[in-house]
Amino acid sequence: MTDQIRRVFAAIFLFSLTFALLPSFSKVNGSWPSPVRGKNGMVASQHELASQIGVDILKKGGNAVDAAVAVGLALAVVYPEAGNIGGGGFMLFRDKKGEFHAIDYREMAPGAASRDMFVDAKGDLIEGEGSSTVGYRASGVPGTLAGFELAFKKYGSGKVTWRQLVEPARLLAQNGYVLSNRLAELFVEYKDTLERYPESNRIFLRDGKYFKEGDTLKQPELAVTLGRIARLGASDFYSGQTAKLIAADMKANGGLITEQDLKNYVAKERQPLHGNYRGHEIVSMPPPSSGGMVMFETLNILEGYDMRALGSNSAAKYHLYVEASRRAFADRSEYMADPDFAEVPIAKLIYKNYAKERRSTILANKATPSRDVKFGTVGGREPMETTHYTIADKDGMIVANTYTINDLYGSRVTIKGTGILMNDEMDDLAARPGRPNLFGLVQGERNKVEPKKRPLSSMTPTIVTRKDGSTWFALGARGGPRIISAVMQSIINVIDYDMNILEAISAPRMHHQWLPDSIMWESNGISPDTMAIMRGYGHIFNDNSGNVASATGIMFDEKGVRLGAIDPRSDGKAIGY
Ligand code: GLY
């Protein structure tokens, strides 16, 4: 070899070495893809207009709870598939002193509800009008305004008025907003049921002259309702003109909700549920949501494994995840319900030693069929909808709010003269305890229909702390029982796999809810190789893949910058300032 050739080889070697020693791409602040940054505050919701309204409230001096109320009301206008004043939900937050609070504003069954109201004389489930999913009888008494007013009065900053929080939503309803392609198409997708109800048909389907992308949707009746609520507060909804209109329309159409039911509604403060994963305190929603309990049971089981060593996308990791989740969802079906009506063994279910017992039944490289998992007699179908938003303010207060009207467009009923789209939350109670529902599944006796009962939920607004106890991130999701899977896997992604909040909620996921005994998976994220290995262990995959819920979240970085993230699986925008 000549000197010249030697020099060329040496140059190539040094050149290659330099590149080998450099990281393959820049990870500024460890973040890729990058969340939205805000030094003072952040609002992450599923509609840009709603997020902007939240930021405006923060800039006026409102705190995260004030902003959460304004965002929730705005979503009732610009995100009618799930945003609402005709539904209910859960607000979890940590105040600036570091204390956690949980507000339960879940719907309540009307006073005239009864165990068998959704079955006919032959004991079969009623379909269509009169069922638990569509029409006037499907609705529980809405809780959203009671919850928002409680949050505002007790935990708001005092620097903005109730009227200031309602007014932006009222203006959007009155002046209208431009429909995205997705929102316009979604109305048409649901036309078969929306068109059965004259007010829904007129407002959302323009009596058959369907909306297109770029059209403006105005909701004048809703604007008038919001105007009254701005002036009179939630009392208008529960005992004023709006209450009268709801009760009258219900009566005229065979619905059960009366003026007395509306008067009886109360939002409740609950003790937040505390758990711990690898030294991080995690705080979430207690019953009547199953979200916190299922999540803690699953995470407690997984804590016994070195998940980091398994890698975030391996068959071995997903095998353990599915097995843990299968067991926690089996317990959900048996034990979980409204704690005001049924005994829910919360402490036992989230006890680390109980997880140890459950873990001991998990086999290496072998799926346990759901029929062999104890308490395997009940399950539950829950629909896709719901929406979650997360808000952080300049003082460190952070709010995770999930609320819903259950299915897309709820019961499809818009109450005459109000513009209010009602929920079909009665379907989250067991329409036929112990026997299959319309979807071939069975729900438990604890969650049977009873007057004033709150239906079991999967909503999982959650806050995670750093090991020093400071707030690290908060998140939640939409997507029925898949909400729990999205939240748990995002948490594992941050804690075990060092992902930032956007990476964590964007990463592929699986979902197993015990029954049916099959895995829901994401075709663009789970490789056929991984699935082949898991099939070899005995796992069954759904024929149709789909999204496993969609999440939004906010993380505080080490310098306190708020990092906002919207799941690429859904619409929305995180806006910081
Ligand atoms: N309706 C969905 C849930 O509450 O989980």
XYZ file of C-alpha atoms and ligand atoms in Angstrom:
582
model
C 0.000 0.000 0.000
C 1.425 3.351 -0.966
C 1.573 6.225 1.514
C -1.036 8.030 -0.483
C -3.511 5.136 -0.271
C -2.744 4.787 3.442
C -3.551 8.484 3.938
C -6.851 8.130 2.037
C -7.865 5.135 4.214
C -6.880 7.026 7.371
C -8.973 10.015 6.294
C -11.987 7.770 5.553
C -11.563 6.060 8.945
C -11.410 9.361 10.866
C -14.361 10.755 8.920
C -16.478 7.648 9.707
C -15.415 7.674 13.346
C -16.505 11.288 13.737
C -19.978 10.443 12.431
C -20.194 7.252 14.451
C -19.557 9.236 17.625
C -22.185 11.878 16.851
C -25.820 11.173 17.800
C -27.822 10.088 14.763
C -30.083 13.151 15.119
C -30.337 16.126 17.395
C -32.582 15.689 20.397
C -32.867 19.264 21.597
C -33.849 19.076 25.272
C -34.303 15.347 24.719
C -37.406 16.149 22.710
C -38.327 14.658 19.394
C -40.974 15.096 18.084
C -41.195 18.364 19.973
C -44.164 19.390 22.072
C -45.401 22.993 21.965
C -43.601 25.199 24.498
C -45.068 27.829 26.810
C -43.179 29.615 29.565
C -46.278 30.781 31.411
C -49.179 28.598 30.521
C -50.494 25.954 28.161
C -53.861 24.748 26.933
C -54.099 21.478 25.001
C -57.599 20.688 23.735
C -59.195 19.073 20.735
C -60.159 22.319 19.032
C -57.904 25.260 18.314
C -60.638 27.821 19.023
C -61.275 26.298 22.448
C -57.553 26.228 23.277
C -57.220 29.883 22.303
C -60.144 30.809 24.552
C -58.403 29.022 27.426
C -55.161 30.916 26.796
C -57.077 34.222 26.683
C -58.552 33.476 30.124
C -55.093 32.644 31.504
C -53.736 35.893 30.086
C -56.560 37.822 31.811
C -55.324 36.464 35.144
C -57.622 33.454 35.343
C -56.137 30.257 36.718
C -56.164 26.796 35.126
C -59.578 25.956 36.633
C -61.097 29.153 35.195
C -59.585 28.304 31.827
C -60.866 24.715 32.072
C -64.420 25.988 32.490
C -64.124 28.346 29.510
C -62.549 25.636 27.328
C -65.237 23.120 28.297
C -68.010 25.550 27.407
C -66.330 26.450 24.115
C -65.961 22.772 23.189
C -69.714 22.373 23.771
C -70.076 24.671 20.764
C -67.151 23.834 18.476
C -66.823 20.114 19.231
C -70.430 18.911 19.407
C -69.525 15.235 19.037
C -68.243 15.205 22.626
C -67.892 18.706 24.091
C -71.061 19.405 26.010
C -73.342 20.922 28.546
C -75.699 17.949 28.070
C -73.275 15.371 29.482
C -70.813 14.986 32.307
C -67.289 14.088 33.304
C -64.445 14.418 35.762
C -62.047 17.239 36.579
C -58.809 16.391 38.350
C -56.385 19.128 39.308
C -53.453 20.068 41.456
C -53.597 23.544 42.946
C -50.688 25.916 43.322
C -50.089 24.703 46.883
C -49.620 21.187 45.552
C -52.954 19.736 46.718
C -54.948 17.412 44.534
C -58.703 17.711 43.955
C -61.220 15.636 42.004
C -64.650 16.824 40.929
C -67.156 14.186 39.832
C -69.788 15.674 37.560
C -70.806 12.383 36.012
C -74.439 12.088 34.911
C -77.023 10.531 37.251
C -79.828 8.176 36.256
C -83.244 9.876 36.446
C -85.479 9.105 39.450
C -87.818 6.971 37.336
C -85.005 4.775 35.959
C -85.344 1.089 36.749
C -83.309 -2.073 36.385
C -85.173 -3.433 33.369
C -86.048 -0.227 31.574
C -84.003 -1.200 28.528
C -85.440 -4.705 28.017
C -88.755 -5.676 26.413
C -91.370 -8.157 27.664
C -89.359 -11.050 26.250
C -86.256 -9.893 28.076
C -84.526 -8.745 24.889
C -82.707 -5.464 24.694
C -84.746 -2.646 23.163
C -83.186 -1.167 20.054
C -83.523 2.360 18.629
C -85.863 4.799 20.429
C -86.218 3.669 24.043
C -82.832 1.978 24.101
C -79.861 2.836 26.283
C -77.968 4.282 23.335
C -80.300 6.402 21.202
C -83.238 8.669 21.984
C -84.775 10.390 24.966
C -84.528 7.534 27.484
C -80.801 7.083 26.908
C -79.870 10.244 28.809
C -78.699 10.583 32.358
C -79.135 13.911 34.166
C -76.258 16.076 32.889
C -73.588 17.199 35.323
C -71.291 19.446 33.297
C -72.603 22.838 34.408
C -72.877 21.814 38.065
C -69.280 20.566 37.947
C -67.982 23.658 36.193
C -69.772 26.013 38.581
C -68.464 24.138 41.623
C -64.921 24.267 40.236
C -65.178 27.959 39.399
C -66.702 29.050 42.723
C -64.407 27.037 44.956
C -61.154 26.881 43.020
C -61.265 29.690 40.449
C -58.842 32.606 40.774
C -61.506 35.182 41.571
C -59.909 37.377 38.904
C -62.372 36.583 36.120
C -66.151 36.424 36.288
C -68.410 33.491 35.394
C -69.819 35.645 32.626
C -66.347 36.109 31.138
C -65.980 32.329 30.988
C -69.302 31.718 29.244
C -69.271 34.661 26.854
C -66.665 33.328 24.365
C -68.706 30.140 23.925
C -71.915 32.135 23.520
C -70.300 34.254 20.808
C -69.091 31.174 18.955
C -72.607 29.731 19.041
C -74.156 33.003 17.916
C -71.673 34.019 15.210
C -70.723 30.527 14.139
C -67.410 28.940 13.299
C -65.951 27.374 10.181
C -66.256 23.598 9.984
C -63.209 21.469 9.262
C -63.556 18.644 6.783
C -63.607 16.129 9.610
C -66.413 17.821 11.540
C -68.508 18.348 8.403
C -68.105 14.730 7.315
C -68.776 13.387 10.784
C -72.269 14.917 10.854
C -73.066 13.112 7.613
C -71.582 9.870 8.899
C -74.071 9.992 11.789
C -77.021 11.193 9.741
C -79.057 7.992 10.060
C -79.619 8.578 13.739
C -79.252 12.378 13.938
C -82.004 12.864 11.345
C -84.550 11.032 13.527
C -84.639 13.996 15.887
C -85.991 17.191 14.261
C -83.791 19.661 16.161
C -80.609 17.637 15.522
C -81.614 17.230 11.892
C -82.149 20.970 11.482
C -79.059 22.165 13.364
C -76.414 19.589 12.430
C -77.708 18.244 9.084
C -79.392 21.435 7.766
C -82.486 19.317 7.046
C -80.525 17.276 4.523
C -78.514 20.127 2.937
C -75.438 18.742 4.605
C -72.540 20.894 5.741
C -69.277 20.839 3.827
C -65.762 21.773 4.819
C -65.501 25.576 5.116
C -69.226 26.126 5.872
C -70.119 28.071 9.002
C -72.144 26.379 11.736
C -74.248 28.770 13.802
C -76.214 27.541 16.821
C -78.557 30.418 17.768
C -80.652 28.425 20.287
C -77.512 27.294 22.072
C -76.331 30.934 22.084
C -79.543 31.976 23.843
C -79.166 29.129 26.376
C -75.557 30.110 27.049
C -76.658 33.738 27.408
C -79.033 32.722 30.204
C -76.334 30.586 31.813
C -73.899 33.510 31.630
C -76.394 35.724 33.481
C -77.934 33.256 35.911
C -75.289 30.559 36.342
C -75.884 26.806 36.440
C -79.183 27.377 38.286
C -80.775 28.220 34.929
C -79.946 24.698 33.742
C -81.049 22.928 36.921
C -84.027 24.967 38.075
C -84.680 27.783 35.589
C -85.924 28.197 32.047
C -83.506 25.637 30.585
C -84.631 23.039 33.156
C -88.258 23.643 32.137
C -87.432 23.240 28.441
C -85.507 19.999 29.033
C -88.251 18.490 31.207
C -90.990 19.499 28.744
C -89.214 18.003 25.739
C -88.458 14.835 27.701
C -92.111 14.490 28.738
C -93.370 15.059 25.210
C -91.096 12.325 23.855
C -91.157 9.569 26.467
C -87.929 10.627 28.214
C -87.557 10.291 31.979
C -85.694 13.407 33.083
C -87.989 15.710 35.090
C -87.549 19.155 36.626
C -87.124 17.401 39.976
C -84.287 15.235 38.574
C -82.516 18.361 37.388
C -83.006 20.045 40.782
C -81.626 16.931 42.504
C -78.378 16.842 40.531
C -75.193 17.423 42.541
C -71.578 17.512 41.458
C -69.396 15.832 44.080
C -65.887 16.340 45.278
C -64.188 12.954 45.624
C -60.929 11.940 47.234
C -58.472 11.599 44.322
C -56.995 8.129 43.953
C -53.263 7.946 44.706
C -50.920 5.288 43.362
C -47.240 4.911 42.734
C -45.177 3.569 39.847
C -41.411 3.177 40.257
C -41.274 5.915 42.874
C -43.479 8.381 41.047
C -46.721 9.349 42.721
C -49.618 9.143 40.288
C -52.997 10.699 41.046
C -56.146 9.826 39.148
C -59.922 9.581 39.243
C -61.676 7.310 41.758
C -65.063 5.621 41.159
C -67.511 6.110 39.567
C -64.664 6.089 37.081
C -62.855 2.802 36.730
C -59.923 4.635 35.130
C -57.721 5.123 38.181
C -58.296 1.651 39.618
C -57.680 -0.246 36.376
C -54.591 1.848 35.727
C -53.095 1.330 39.200
C -53.777 -2.400 39.179
C -52.127 -2.737 35.770
C -49.141 -0.558 36.656
C -48.673 -2.379 39.975
C -48.516 -5.687 38.115
C -46.048 -4.310 35.561
C -43.829 -2.778 38.238
C -42.631 -6.291 39.009
C -40.936 -6.556 35.614
C -37.977 -4.758 34.110
C -40.023 -3.102 31.381
C -37.135 -0.865 30.341
C -34.975 -3.857 29.520
C -37.715 -5.350 27.358
C -37.847 -2.298 25.078
C -40.897 -0.222 24.246
C -42.014 -2.133 21.168
C -41.101 -5.736 21.848
C -43.469 -8.697 21.879
C -42.249 -9.477 25.405
C -43.316 -6.045 26.645
C -46.703 -6.164 24.932
C -47.293 -9.693 26.219
C -46.876 -8.533 29.817
C -48.872 -5.379 29.213
C -51.793 -7.311 27.717
C -51.761 -9.911 30.490
C -51.725 -7.253 33.228
C -54.443 -5.257 31.537
C -56.596 -8.367 30.946
C -56.584 -9.062 34.698
C -57.327 -5.470 35.733
C -60.218 -5.209 33.265
C -61.653 -8.485 34.587
C -61.745 -6.870 38.019
C -63.312 -3.760 36.534
C -66.227 -5.809 35.297
C -66.797 -7.550 38.599
C -66.106 -4.880 41.185
C -66.361 -1.392 39.809
C -69.447 0.843 39.940
C -70.823 3.989 41.560
C -69.435 3.815 45.128
C -72.588 5.518 46.462
C -74.557 2.414 45.433
C -72.212 -0.556 45.494
C -69.317 -1.584 47.669
C -66.167 -1.100 45.602
C -63.049 -2.656 47.165
C -60.831 0.196 46.008
C -57.974 -0.299 48.459
C -57.726 -4.001 47.729
C -57.652 -3.534 43.988
C -54.835 -1.009 44.046
C -52.847 -2.752 46.801
C -49.324 -3.758 45.705
C -49.635 -7.190 47.294
C -52.809 -7.862 45.356
C -50.898 -7.022 42.175
C -48.268 -9.518 43.253
C -50.954 -12.217 43.440
C -52.305 -11.239 40.034
C -48.754 -11.152 38.596
C -48.065 -14.661 39.830
C -50.700 -15.998 37.419
C -49.001 -14.478 34.359
C -47.043 -17.004 32.348
C -43.864 -16.257 30.426
C -44.477 -16.419 26.695
C -47.995 -17.774 27.055
C -51.285 -15.898 26.962
C -53.913 -16.772 29.584
C -57.270 -17.052 27.818
C -59.748 -14.608 29.360
C -62.122 -17.447 30.262
C -59.440 -18.686 32.675
C -58.999 -15.322 34.357
C -60.984 -15.099 37.604
C -64.124 -12.955 37.763
C -64.487 -13.835 34.129
C -68.233 -13.481 33.848
C -68.693 -9.843 33.036
C -67.485 -7.300 30.488
C -68.600 -4.053 29.026
C -68.934 -2.256 25.776
C -68.205 1.417 25.726
C -68.260 3.698 22.735
C -65.538 5.836 21.234
C -66.365 9.351 22.227
C -65.381 11.701 24.972
C -62.861 14.490 24.972
C -59.985 15.386 27.230
C -58.100 18.624 27.722
C -55.191 19.607 29.906
C -54.356 23.110 31.130
C -51.433 24.525 33.099
C -51.218 28.079 34.401
C -48.338 30.349 35.392
C -48.522 29.401 39.092
C -48.160 25.687 38.425
C -51.810 24.759 38.788
C -52.609 21.926 36.381
C -56.025 20.619 35.335
C -56.860 17.354 33.575
C -60.490 17.349 32.488
C -62.304 14.564 30.666
C -65.990 14.920 29.822
C -68.405 13.329 27.421
C -71.885 12.706 26.075
C -70.803 9.050 25.596
C -71.312 8.081 21.932
C -70.561 10.551 19.169
C -73.415 13.067 19.407
C -74.679 11.246 22.516
C -78.327 10.194 22.327
C -78.587 12.266 19.077
C -81.398 14.228 20.742
C -81.166 18.020 20.749
C -83.610 19.475 23.264
C -86.168 21.725 21.578
C -85.534 25.426 22.082
C -82.131 24.981 23.759
C -79.619 23.703 21.189
C -78.421 21.225 23.839
C -77.318 17.836 22.525
C -77.986 15.205 25.194
C -75.863 12.295 26.386
C -76.585 8.557 26.096
C -74.767 7.780 29.300
C -77.420 5.344 30.527
C -75.598 2.871 28.294
C -72.666 2.877 30.717
C -74.978 1.245 33.255
C -75.680 -2.461 32.760
C -78.813 -2.542 30.627
C -79.217 -6.299 31.265
C -77.039 -7.429 34.174
C -75.592 -10.863 33.826
C -76.671 -11.311 30.196
C -75.223 -10.176 26.911
C -76.129 -6.697 25.744
C -76.709 -5.611 22.140
C -73.024 -6.121 21.512
C -72.838 -9.643 22.854
C -71.255 -8.612 26.148
C -72.330 -8.917 29.737
C -72.188 -6.326 32.521
C -72.283 -6.797 36.268
C -74.984 -6.509 38.904
C -73.104 -3.776 40.800
C -73.528 -1.507 37.780
C -77.239 -2.251 37.178
C -79.640 0.614 36.394
C -80.913 2.331 39.547
C -82.427 5.760 40.140
C -79.820 8.494 40.768
C -76.917 6.145 40.094
C -73.807 7.327 38.215
C -72.765 4.990 35.390
C -69.357 3.357 35.581
C -66.834 5.265 33.465
C -63.393 4.756 31.972
C -62.367 8.392 32.006
C -58.863 8.707 33.408
C -57.669 12.265 33.964
C -54.279 11.744 35.627
C -51.382 13.712 37.140
C -47.887 12.231 37.555
C -45.206 13.658 39.846
C -41.431 13.610 39.763
C -39.676 11.692 42.503
C -39.330 14.931 44.516
C -43.113 15.293 44.477
C -43.262 18.201 42.036
C -45.715 18.038 39.148
C -44.225 16.293 36.113
C -47.068 15.810 33.679
C -50.828 15.496 33.358
C -52.822 13.760 30.695
C -56.036 12.069 29.707
C -57.710 10.686 26.623
C -60.891 10.023 24.704
C -61.970 6.580 23.487
C -64.124 4.613 25.950
C -62.208 1.849 27.759
C -59.258 2.468 25.455
C -58.779 5.709 27.390
C -57.271 3.697 30.226
C -54.880 1.903 27.864
C -53.773 5.161 26.269
C -53.083 6.799 29.616
C -51.258 3.789 31.121
C -49.060 3.222 28.094
C -48.200 6.911 27.853
C -47.117 6.868 31.497
C -44.978 3.766 30.938
C -43.466 5.452 27.877
C -42.345 8.430 29.949
C -41.195 6.580 33.061
C -39.731 3.411 31.558
C -38.662 4.624 28.133
C -37.706 8.269 28.757
C -40.048 9.677 26.128
C -41.205 13.272 26.163
C -44.934 13.901 26.460
C -45.559 14.077 22.708
C -43.510 10.977 21.942
C -45.238 9.164 24.782
C -48.790 9.834 23.620
C -47.929 9.350 19.924
C -46.225 5.945 20.294
C -48.124 2.835 19.117
C -50.407 1.100 21.603
C -52.382 -2.076 22.183
C -55.611 -2.517 24.118
C -57.022 -5.579 25.854
C -60.144 -5.263 28.015
C -60.489 -8.898 29.067
C -63.637 -9.458 27.013
C -63.737 -9.876 24.114
C -60.572 -11.925 24.358
C -58.698 -10.144 21.596
C -56.157 -7.393 21.253
C -56.904 -4.105 19.582
C -53.770 -2.882 17.827
C -52.560 -0.080 15.597
C -51.594 -1.164 12.117
C -49.157 1.679 11.550
C -47.336 1.027 14.778
C -47.252 -2.669 15.613
C -45.063 -4.749 13.356
C -46.231 -8.058 11.863
C -43.146 -9.677 13.417
C -44.234 -8.614 16.908
C -47.742 -9.873 16.249
C -46.433 -13.183 14.923
C -44.419 -13.739 18.105
C -47.443 -12.855 20.236
C -49.714 -15.152 18.226
C -47.185 -17.837 19.032
C -47.825 -17.134 22.736
C -51.561 -17.655 22.114
C -52.704 -14.041 21.830
C -55.589 -13.217 19.516
C -55.661 -9.980 17.521
C -58.804 -8.172 16.320
C -59.493 -8.466 12.613
C -59.802 -4.706 12.366
C -57.069 -2.568 13.734
C -57.883 0.982 14.774
C -56.685 3.782 16.986
C -56.293 2.968 20.646
C -57.860 6.208 21.897
C -56.248 9.622 21.607
C -54.676 11.639 24.366
C -53.653 15.176 25.244
C -51.149 16.122 27.876
C -48.861 18.731 29.360
C -45.431 18.137 30.881
C -43.357 20.533 32.995
C -39.696 20.330 31.987
C -36.867 20.797 34.527
C -36.957 24.556 34.006
C -40.728 24.711 34.431
C -41.469 25.273 30.753
C -44.910 23.857 29.937
C -44.764 21.352 27.068
C -48.119 20.748 25.385
C -49.005 17.710 23.293
C -51.968 16.655 21.163
C -52.174 13.083 19.976
C -51.603 12.831 16.200
C -54.561 10.428 16.196
C -56.981 13.343 16.640
C -57.696 17.012 15.972
C -56.737 19.730 18.338
C -54.060 22.165 19.230
C -51.791 22.892 22.144
C -51.263 26.629 22.578
C -48.705 28.024 24.986
C -47.731 31.544 25.944
N -68.794 7.075 28.326
C -67.444 6.730 28.377
C -66.922 6.679 29.749
O -67.449 7.318 30.617
O -65.995 5.991 30.010
